[in-house]
């Protein structure tokens, strides 16, 4: 299971990298979102998968590792905040410059 | 000695307030008198020493040391400083920003005195750089002129780079000896001559001395520094700053003097500089440029004499080495002589410039009738420089020839083959010296008076202006007739500083005005004869200078280097700073691939083990496969809606995985967040243009793909290797106590809200900031260009 998920995360990283390297701002933002998916999967995998019960006391004796879950929970929220703000940023820049091509933004001064 | 120090401090304070030359004049004059009082006791072999703590933890103290050598330089600095101040009072009109001028001048004087009196290497370096800075300020005194600024920049770059290398040399000396004190280094010198750093330290220190003293090929800054006001040129570029390098060589001769490298560098480069400077001085048409090249030449001559003198240290003290110490004596003697006559000549040129408005010798001529006193002083200065009796230059030039002839008979350092070069080059250089001295006198004061080319109708200078060069000219003659007074009281103590192991009585050289018919005198006759011939027929041989076109000179080289450095740096920056996000990302990813991948391969950290894995059910297989497919498909999605849906498929897939992984809170959050994110994407896309096909050549796409695959593979390999190489047990067992410690049953929630609540708090802050950011971006809009006004 761990190997399978790790490979899945690797594929997601590949996709994310490819999207981030593209010329369109939207693709780049999508890439960052996918990259955070991959990161979450990886953090989860690192704690070991499916070895025990739900981390709630009373539900069985041997719980899965709760620490990665807490970390991921924090990370999901932060990732969401970043995605939201970059989307709005892209929207605003598009409004001002009428393009979402990163190459055309090159050398744009904000004046 | 403490008084000297006090005045040094006081004068720096004075420098802030002084604005009238007369007040400034008192400072060097009183210092000069103060120093004079120490002369008799120094002649008896006493030295003075005072120390103040500055940075004791680094062994850096403000140690000032008065011995013969520093006394000689101190007298030159204060004495000529006083005369230059006097001259500048009459030279500069009150329209100039005199406050600045005298501040810089006093700063320069103080730092120069600091250089010669410092015993601590670091303090010496500090004062050394202060002279560079203050001379930079003085050269660019008329900063509205482009040439002044260029000359100042050039001298700054060259002298400071030399100073930097000198600093490195000083540090090497410190590493070897463990002390910054020059006296202690000299007294313990035998212990580290064999060390590996010895020769590098010598080379670096010499580089500092050569740049400061305008030795070949670093002489190029000196002619350009002639854009400075003439008092500055007279003071800095003939008498003091350029002699700082000479001082350094003299001061370090007891340390490095025994080495062949030192002899060849100081002696050889000095001699060549002497020839090169005098050869090029002849072609100059500007009087100040001519004097600048002649300064270069004379400095080279002094330098080469110190080089010859250093042989005495190689031989060790004995009766026959005393002959070679005479060369150093001659160097010191010529140092004084040069300061006197060159100072006078610069001042005279300043007077001519002041009176007729030009320094170009093609426009000058026939000034003899209108400026007789100036003419007399020029004659004395020039003929002394040419080495004619009855002026002091004659004596030192004869001694120079003696030294050059002696060294040619010497048979160490492969002198048996190359030694003959010394008298030959010295003699040739002197012929050119004679020629340009003739040019100074005859082209300026004889011939037709071209009044139509001159700006002012000239007349004799005021007595005040003539006072300072007059005093110097009197000194020139006076030293010729009474050389031994100077020798006994000033030069001999200075010699003991250079040769600390030799008793002073052996170092005194009686200077005779006439020492019989010998080779040296014949050489002088030869110079006069050939010089006159060359001068008379100069138009026939001046074509030789066409062999040295301007675009092959060292100036051109310097310009090209400076220009190309700027251009290359600019084009390099423009090459990699494209301003395009993708390129920077490529750099980052490439670095990641090379660094992480390289380390992986280097350490062979691959570890692949599936036996420890937990089992996978069919349902899980299907989910993982679907997600992989979705992940890959996003790359090929043609419409943005497809991409967005595939992304949310991924998100929900992860939520499902979280369920399988026994993480209910995560699954919950992930579902909600994924929903909101999808909505956000959809909303944002409503305002954004349709997803366009990636433009650009396929090669850049395949590069992107290659980079992405590499990153993904490295990522996977690292993750796999890490999973299977656990070093420590997990700490999560502690959180099993959630109920006792935090009073909650949900372990994840107790971690978030209790054990690690700081993370949660800051995460809330992140959300808050993001919210404010989103609000700001959407609500606040920058005014349009035309509305701003």
Short mmCIF file of N, CA and C in Angstrom, two decimals, chain A:
data_model
loop_
_atom_site.label_atom_id
_atom_site.label_comp_id
_atom_site.label_asym_id
_atom_site.label_seq_id
_atom_site.Cartn_x
_atom_site.Cartn_y
_atom_site.Cartn_z
N UNK A 1 0.83 -1.21 0.00
CA UNK A 1 0.00 0.00 0.00
C UNK A 1 0.86 1.26 0.00
N UNK A 2 1.87 1.29 0.90
CA UNK A 2 2.72 2.48 0.98
C UNK A 2 3.41 2.76 -0.35
N UNK A 3 3.94 1.70 -0.96
CA UNK A 3 4.63 1.88 -2.23
C UNK A 3 3.68 2.41 -3.29
N UNK A 4 2.51 1.84 -3.31
CA UNK A 4 1.52 2.28 -4.30
C UNK A 4 1.21 3.76 -4.13
N UNK A 5 0.96 4.16 -2.89
CA UNK A 5 0.61 5.57 -2.65
C UNK A 5 1.79 6.47 -2.96
N UNK A 6 2.98 5.99 -2.64
CA UNK A 6 4.16 6.81 -2.92
C UNK A 6 4.29 7.05 -4.42
N UNK A 7 4.08 5.99 -5.18
CA UNK A 7 4.16 6.15 -6.64
C UNK A 7 3.08 7.10 -7.13
N UNK A 8 1.91 6.97 -6.56
CA UNK A 8 0.84 7.90 -6.92
C UNK A 8 1.25 9.33 -6.63
N UNK A 9 1.84 9.54 -5.43
CA UNK A 9 2.29 10.89 -5.09
C UNK A 9 3.35 11.36 -6.09
N UNK A 10 4.24 10.41 -6.48
CA UNK A 10 5.26 10.78 -7.46
C UNK A 10 4.65 11.23 -8.76
N UNK A 11 3.62 10.53 -9.20
CA UNK A 11 2.96 10.93 -10.46
C UNK A 11 2.32 12.30 -10.31
N UNK A 12 1.71 12.52 -9.16
CA UNK A 12 1.09 13.83 -8.94
C UNK A 12 2.16 14.93 -8.95
N UNK A 13 3.32 14.64 -8.36
CA UNK A 13 4.40 15.63 -8.38
C UNK A 13 4.82 15.94 -9.80
N UNK A 14 4.93 14.90 -10.62
CA UNK A 14 5.29 15.11 -12.02
C UNK A 14 4.28 16.02 -12.71
N UNK A 15 3.00 15.68 -12.54
CA UNK A 15 1.96 16.50 -13.15
C UNK A 15 2.05 17.94 -12.66
N UNK A 16 2.21 18.08 -11.34
CA UNK A 16 2.23 19.44 -10.77
C UNK A 16 3.41 20.22 -11.32
N UNK A 17 4.57 19.59 -11.40
CA UNK A 17 5.75 20.28 -11.91
C UNK A 17 5.53 20.73 -13.35
N UNK A 18 4.95 19.81 -14.11
CA UNK A 18 4.71 20.15 -15.51
C UNK A 18 3.77 21.35 -15.62
N UNK A 19 2.74 21.33 -14.80
CA UNK A 19 1.78 22.45 -14.87
C UNK A 19 2.41 23.75 -14.40
N UNK A 20 3.22 23.65 -13.35
CA UNK A 20 3.84 24.88 -12.82
C UNK A 20 4.77 25.49 -13.85
N UNK A 21 5.40 24.64 -14.67
CA UNK A 21 6.33 25.16 -15.67
C UNK A 21 5.63 25.74 -16.89
N UNK A 22 4.32 25.70 -16.92
CA UNK A 22 3.64 26.15 -18.14
C UNK A 22 3.53 27.66 -18.17
N UNK A 23 3.02 28.16 -19.28
CA UNK A 23 3.02 29.60 -19.48
C UNK A 23 1.79 30.28 -18.91
N UNK A 24 0.77 29.47 -18.63
CA UNK A 24 -0.46 30.09 -18.19
C UNK A 24 -0.52 30.11 -16.68
N UNK A 25 -0.96 31.23 -16.15
CA UNK A 25 -1.03 31.40 -14.71
C UNK A 25 -1.98 30.39 -14.08
N UNK A 26 -3.09 30.11 -14.75
CA UNK A 26 -4.08 29.20 -14.17
C UNK A 26 -3.50 27.81 -14.01
N UNK A 27 -2.80 27.39 -15.03
CA UNK A 27 -2.17 26.08 -14.95
C UNK A 27 -1.19 26.05 -13.78
N UNK A 28 -0.47 27.13 -13.60
CA UNK A 28 0.50 27.17 -12.52
C UNK A 28 -0.18 27.00 -11.17
N UNK A 29 -1.31 27.71 -11.01
CA UNK A 29 -2.01 27.62 -9.73
C UNK A 29 -2.57 26.21 -9.53
N UNK A 30 -3.10 25.66 -10.61
CA UNK A 30 -3.59 24.28 -10.52
C UNK A 30 -2.46 23.34 -10.13
N UNK A 31 -1.29 23.61 -10.70
CA UNK A 31 -0.12 22.81 -10.37
C UNK A 31 0.19 22.87 -8.88
N UNK A 32 0.11 24.06 -8.29
CA UNK A 32 0.42 24.15 -6.86
C UNK A 32 -0.62 23.37 -6.05
N UNK A 33 -1.87 23.42 -6.49
CA UNK A 33 -2.90 22.68 -5.76
C UNK A 33 -2.61 21.18 -5.80
N UNK A 34 -2.20 20.70 -6.97
CA UNK A 34 -1.92 19.27 -7.09
C UNK A 34 -0.68 18.90 -6.29
N UNK A 35 0.28 19.82 -6.29
CA UNK A 35 1.49 19.57 -5.51
C UNK A 35 1.14 19.40 -4.03
N UNK A 36 0.18 20.18 -3.55
CA UNK A 36 -0.15 20.03 -2.13
C UNK A 36 -0.87 18.71 -1.89
N UNK A 37 -1.65 18.26 -2.85
CA UNK A 37 -2.23 16.90 -2.72
C UNK A 37 -1.14 15.87 -2.53
N UNK A 38 -0.15 15.96 -3.39
CA UNK A 38 0.93 14.98 -3.33
C UNK A 38 1.63 15.03 -1.99
N UNK A 39 1.84 16.26 -1.50
CA UNK A 39 2.52 16.40 -0.22
C UNK A 39 1.72 15.76 0.89
N UNK A 40 0.40 15.96 0.87
CA UNK A 40 -0.44 15.38 1.92
C UNK A 40 -0.39 13.86 1.89
N UNK A 41 -0.47 13.36 0.68
CA UNK A 41 -0.42 11.89 0.56
C UNK A 41 0.88 11.35 1.13
N UNK A 42 1.94 12.10 0.84
CA UNK A 42 3.24 11.61 1.28
C UNK A 42 3.37 11.66 2.79
N UNK A 43 2.91 12.76 3.38
CA UNK A 43 2.99 12.85 4.86
C UNK A 43 2.23 11.68 5.47
N UNK A 44 1.09 11.41 4.90
CA UNK A 44 0.26 10.30 5.39
C UNK A 44 1.03 8.98 5.31
N UNK A 45 1.63 8.79 4.14
CA UNK A 45 2.31 7.51 3.91
C UNK A 45 3.48 7.33 4.87
N UNK A 46 4.15 8.42 5.16
CA UNK A 46 5.33 8.34 6.02
C UNK A 46 4.99 7.81 7.41
N UNK A 47 3.77 8.07 7.84
CA UNK A 47 3.38 7.58 9.17
C UNK A 47 2.99 6.11 9.17
N UNK A 48 3.01 5.52 8.01
CA UNK A 48 2.56 4.12 7.93
C UNK A 48 1.06 4.08 7.72
N UNK A 49 0.59 3.15 6.89
CA UNK A 49 -0.82 3.16 6.52
C UNK A 49 -1.54 1.96 7.10
N UNK A 50 -2.74 2.19 7.52
CA UNK A 50 -3.67 1.12 7.90
C UNK A 50 -3.11 0.19 8.99
N UNK A 51 -2.32 0.75 9.92
CA UNK A 51 -1.83 -0.12 10.99
C UNK A 51 -2.53 0.25 12.29
N UNK A 52 -3.73 -0.17 12.42
CA UNK A 52 -4.45 0.14 13.64
C UNK A 52 -5.77 0.78 13.33
N UNK A 53 -6.41 1.26 14.39
CA UNK A 53 -7.75 1.79 14.21
C UNK A 53 -7.73 3.31 14.13
N UNK A 54 -8.93 3.84 14.00
CA UNK A 54 -9.10 5.30 13.95
C UNK A 54 -8.53 5.90 15.23
N UNK A 55 -7.80 7.02 15.15
CA UNK A 55 -7.16 7.56 16.36
C UNK A 55 -8.14 8.25 17.30
N UNK A 56 -9.10 7.48 17.78
CA UNK A 56 -10.04 8.00 18.78
C UNK A 56 -10.01 7.02 19.93
N UNK A 57 -9.79 7.52 21.12
CA UNK A 57 -9.62 6.62 22.26
C UNK A 57 -10.92 5.90 22.53
N UNK A 58 -10.83 4.61 22.70
CA UNK A 58 -12.01 3.79 22.85
C UNK A 58 -12.25 2.94 21.63
N UNK A 59 -11.74 3.38 20.50
CA UNK A 59 -11.93 2.62 19.25
C UNK A 59 -10.74 1.69 19.07
N UNK A 60 -10.74 0.59 19.72
CA UNK A 60 -9.65 -0.35 19.55
C UNK A 60 -8.45 0.06 20.39
N UNK A 61 -7.44 -0.81 20.43
CA UNK A 61 -6.30 -0.55 21.28
C UNK A 61 -5.14 0.09 20.53
N UNK A 62 -5.00 -0.35 19.28
CA UNK A 62 -3.83 0.09 18.51
C UNK A 62 -4.27 1.12 17.47
N UNK A 63 -3.90 2.38 17.73
CA UNK A 63 -4.33 3.44 16.82
C UNK A 63 -3.31 3.67 15.72
N UNK A 64 -3.81 4.24 14.61
CA UNK A 64 -2.83 4.70 13.60
C UNK A 64 -2.17 5.96 14.13
N UNK A 65 -1.07 6.30 13.49
CA UNK A 65 -0.29 7.46 13.95
C UNK A 65 -1.10 8.74 13.81
N UNK A 66 -1.40 9.44 14.90
CA UNK A 66 -2.25 10.63 14.77
C UNK A 66 -1.48 11.90 14.36
N UNK A 67 -0.18 11.88 14.57
CA UNK A 67 0.57 13.12 14.34
C UNK A 67 0.53 13.57 12.88
N UNK A 68 0.79 12.67 11.91
CA UNK A 68 0.70 13.11 10.51
C UNK A 68 -0.68 13.66 10.17
N UNK A 69 -1.68 13.09 10.77
CA UNK A 69 -3.05 13.58 10.47
C UNK A 69 -3.20 15.03 10.91
N UNK A 70 -2.67 15.32 12.11
CA UNK A 70 -2.75 16.71 12.58
C UNK A 70 -1.99 17.64 11.66
N UNK A 71 -0.82 17.17 11.24
CA UNK A 71 -0.01 18.01 10.36
C UNK A 71 -0.74 18.27 9.05
N UNK A 72 -1.33 17.21 8.50
CA UNK A 72 -2.01 17.36 7.21
C UNK A 72 -3.19 18.30 7.34
N UNK A 73 -3.87 18.18 8.45
CA UNK A 73 -5.03 19.04 8.64
C UNK A 73 -4.63 20.51 8.59
N UNK A 74 -3.53 20.81 9.28
CA UNK A 74 -3.01 22.18 9.22
C UNK A 74 -2.65 22.54 7.79
N UNK A 75 -1.99 21.62 7.15
CA UNK A 75 -1.49 21.89 5.81
C UNK A 75 -2.62 22.12 4.81
N UNK A 76 -3.67 21.35 4.94
CA UNK A 76 -4.79 21.49 4.00
C UNK A 76 -5.34 22.90 4.07
N UNK A 77 -5.51 23.37 5.31
CA UNK A 77 -6.11 24.71 5.47
C UNK A 77 -5.19 25.77 4.88
N UNK A 78 -3.89 25.63 5.17
CA UNK A 78 -2.96 26.64 4.65
C UNK A 78 -2.92 26.59 3.13
N UNK A 79 -2.89 25.36 2.58
CA UNK A 79 -2.89 25.22 1.13
C UNK A 79 -4.12 25.86 0.51
N UNK A 80 -5.22 25.68 1.18
CA UNK A 80 -6.46 26.29 0.67
C UNK A 80 -6.33 27.81 0.66
N UNK A 81 -5.81 28.37 1.75
CA UNK A 81 -5.67 29.82 1.81
C UNK A 81 -4.79 30.32 0.69
N UNK A 82 -3.70 29.62 0.46
CA UNK A 82 -2.76 30.07 -0.57
C UNK A 82 -3.41 29.97 -1.94
N UNK A 83 -4.10 28.85 -2.20
CA UNK A 83 -4.76 28.70 -3.50
C UNK A 83 -5.78 29.82 -3.71
N UNK A 84 -6.56 30.09 -2.66
CA UNK A 84 -7.58 31.13 -2.79
C UNK A 84 -6.94 32.46 -3.13
N UNK A 85 -5.88 32.79 -2.42
CA UNK A 85 -5.31 34.12 -2.64
C UNK A 85 -4.62 34.19 -4.00
N UNK A 86 -4.02 33.07 -4.46
CA UNK A 86 -3.39 33.18 -5.78
C UNK A 86 -4.44 33.24 -6.87
N UNK A 87 -5.55 32.60 -6.67
CA UNK A 87 -6.62 32.71 -7.68
C UNK A 87 -7.11 34.14 -7.78
N UNK A 88 -7.33 34.75 -6.63
CA UNK A 88 -7.81 36.13 -6.66
C UNK A 88 -6.76 37.04 -7.27
N UNK A 89 -5.50 36.74 -6.95
CA UNK A 89 -4.41 37.53 -7.53
C UNK A 89 -4.40 37.41 -9.04
N UNK A 90 -4.55 36.17 -9.52
CA UNK A 90 -4.57 35.96 -10.96
C UNK A 90 -5.73 36.72 -11.59
N UNK A 91 -6.84 36.67 -10.90
CA UNK A 91 -8.01 37.38 -11.41
C UNK A 91 -7.74 38.87 -11.52
N UNK A 92 -7.15 39.43 -10.48
CA UNK A 92 -6.88 40.88 -10.49
C UNK A 92 -5.86 41.23 -11.57
N UNK A 93 -4.81 40.43 -11.67
CA UNK A 93 -3.81 40.76 -12.67
C UNK A 93 -4.41 40.65 -14.06
N UNK A 94 -5.27 39.65 -14.24
CA UNK A 94 -5.92 39.51 -15.55
C UNK A 94 -6.76 40.73 -15.86
N UNK A 95 -7.45 41.20 -14.85
CA UNK A 95 -8.26 42.41 -15.05
C UNK A 95 -7.40 43.58 -15.51
N UNK A 96 -6.23 43.71 -14.91
CA UNK A 96 -5.37 44.86 -15.23
C UNK A 96 -4.66 44.68 -16.56
N UNK A 97 -4.20 43.45 -16.84
CA UNK A 97 -3.31 43.29 -17.98
C UNK A 97 -3.97 42.60 -19.16
N UNK A 98 -5.13 42.05 -18.97
CA UNK A 98 -5.87 41.36 -20.03
C UNK A 98 -5.09 40.19 -20.60
N UNK A 99 -4.27 39.58 -19.80
CA UNK A 99 -3.62 38.36 -20.27
C UNK A 99 -3.30 37.50 -19.06
N UNK A 100 -3.25 36.21 -19.26
CA UNK A 100 -2.81 35.37 -18.15
C UNK A 100 -1.54 34.64 -18.53
N UNK A 101 -0.90 35.14 -19.59
CA UNK A 101 0.32 34.50 -20.04
C UNK A 101 1.50 35.04 -19.24
N UNK A 102 2.18 34.13 -18.55
CA UNK A 102 3.30 34.58 -17.71
C UNK A 102 4.38 35.25 -18.55
N UNK A 103 4.53 34.79 -19.78
CA UNK A 103 5.58 35.35 -20.60
C UNK A 103 5.27 36.80 -20.94
N UNK A 104 3.99 37.09 -21.10
CA UNK A 104 3.63 38.48 -21.42
C UNK A 104 3.68 39.37 -20.19
N UNK A 105 3.63 38.76 -19.01
CA UNK A 105 3.76 39.58 -17.81
C UNK A 105 5.19 40.01 -17.55
N UNK A 106 6.07 39.39 -18.30
CA UNK A 106 7.49 39.67 -18.10
C UNK A 106 7.76 41.17 -18.25
N UNK A 107 8.47 41.69 -17.29
CA UNK A 107 8.86 43.08 -17.38
C UNK A 107 7.73 44.06 -17.16
N UNK A 108 6.57 43.56 -16.71
CA UNK A 108 5.48 44.48 -16.42
C UNK A 108 5.78 45.25 -15.15
N UNK A 109 5.72 46.55 -15.23
CA UNK A 109 5.85 47.32 -13.99
C UNK A 109 4.44 47.64 -13.53
N UNK A 110 4.27 47.83 -12.25
CA UNK A 110 2.92 48.02 -11.77
C UNK A 110 2.47 49.47 -11.90
N UNK A 111 3.33 50.29 -12.43
CA UNK A 111 2.91 51.69 -12.62
C UNK A 111 2.12 51.83 -13.92
#
